[in-house]
Tab-separated table of C-alpha atoms in Angstrom:
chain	number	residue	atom	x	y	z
A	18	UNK	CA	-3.629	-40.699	-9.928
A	19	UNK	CA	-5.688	-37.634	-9.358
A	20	UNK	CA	-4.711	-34.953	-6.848
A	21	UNK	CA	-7.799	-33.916	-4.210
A	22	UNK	CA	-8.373	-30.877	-3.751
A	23	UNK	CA	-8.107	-29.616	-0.081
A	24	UNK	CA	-9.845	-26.545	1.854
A	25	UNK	CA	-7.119	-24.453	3.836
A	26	UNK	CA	-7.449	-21.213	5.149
A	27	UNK	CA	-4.961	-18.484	3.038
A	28	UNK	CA	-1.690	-17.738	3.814
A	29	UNK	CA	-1.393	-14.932	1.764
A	30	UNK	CA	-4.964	-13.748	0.662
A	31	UNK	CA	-5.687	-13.326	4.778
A	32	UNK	CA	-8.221	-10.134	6.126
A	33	UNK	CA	-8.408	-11.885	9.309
A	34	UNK	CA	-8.458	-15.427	9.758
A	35	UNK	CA	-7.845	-16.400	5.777
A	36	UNK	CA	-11.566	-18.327	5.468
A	37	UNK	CA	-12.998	-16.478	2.771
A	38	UNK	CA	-9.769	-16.182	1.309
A	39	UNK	CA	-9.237	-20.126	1.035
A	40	UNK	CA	-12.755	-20.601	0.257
A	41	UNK	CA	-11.997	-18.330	-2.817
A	42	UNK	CA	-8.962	-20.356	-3.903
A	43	UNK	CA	-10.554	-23.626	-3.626
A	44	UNK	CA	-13.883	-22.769	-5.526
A	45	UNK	CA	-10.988	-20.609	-8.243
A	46	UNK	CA	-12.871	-17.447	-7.825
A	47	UNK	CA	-12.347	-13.866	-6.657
A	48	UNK	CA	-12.130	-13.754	-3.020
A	49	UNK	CA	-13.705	-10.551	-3.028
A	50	UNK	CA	-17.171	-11.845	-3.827
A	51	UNK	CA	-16.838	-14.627	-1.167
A	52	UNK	CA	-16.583	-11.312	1.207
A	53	UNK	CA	-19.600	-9.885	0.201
A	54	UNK	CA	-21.367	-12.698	-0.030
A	55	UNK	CA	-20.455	-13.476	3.848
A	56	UNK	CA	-21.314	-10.182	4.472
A	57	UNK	CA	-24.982	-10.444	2.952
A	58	UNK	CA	-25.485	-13.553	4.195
A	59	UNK	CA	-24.296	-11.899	7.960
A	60	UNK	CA	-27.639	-8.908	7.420
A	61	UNK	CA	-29.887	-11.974	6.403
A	62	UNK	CA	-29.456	-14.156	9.166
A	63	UNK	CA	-29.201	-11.517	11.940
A	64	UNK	CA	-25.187	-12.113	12.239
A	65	UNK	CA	-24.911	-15.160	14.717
A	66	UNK	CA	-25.270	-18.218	12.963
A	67	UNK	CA	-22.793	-16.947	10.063
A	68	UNK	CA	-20.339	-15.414	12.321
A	69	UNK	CA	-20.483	-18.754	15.057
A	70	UNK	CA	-19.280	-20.761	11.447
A	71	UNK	CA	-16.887	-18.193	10.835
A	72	UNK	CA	-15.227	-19.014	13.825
A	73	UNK	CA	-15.557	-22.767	14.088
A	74	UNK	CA	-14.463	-22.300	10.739
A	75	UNK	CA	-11.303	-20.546	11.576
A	76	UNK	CA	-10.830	-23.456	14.337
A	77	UNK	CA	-10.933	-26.387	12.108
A	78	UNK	CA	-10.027	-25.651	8.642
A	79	UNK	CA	-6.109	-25.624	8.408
A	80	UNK	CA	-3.415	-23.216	7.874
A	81	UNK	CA	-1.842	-23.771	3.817
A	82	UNK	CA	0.649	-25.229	3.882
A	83	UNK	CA	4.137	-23.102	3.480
A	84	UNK	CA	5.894	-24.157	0.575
């Protein structure tokens, strides 16, 4: 049986709601390039849309759970 993988937003790898920082564990990568990444992509399209995902994001993807 194979375990699925499952987005959640960081417990411990948290700036301010923990997105980029479970986006970073689930992809296995350094959570400091999904930053600037978000960043970038913030300056290219004029802040809204990226920020309005931010924060659905932070409404819908869960909290990891504490083990």
């Amino acid at each position: 049986m194979t375990v699925q993988k499952r987005l959640y937003r960081s417990a411990t790898d948290r700036k301010i709601f923990g997105i980029c920082g479970g986006v970073a564990e689930y992809f296995d990568i350094d959570p400091t390039i999904v930053r600037l990444a978000l960043v970038l992509l913030c300056f290219i399209t004029a802040f809204i849309p990226v920020t309005l995902g931010y924060v659905i994001s932070a409404l819908i993807v869960p909290d990891a759970p504490r083990s």
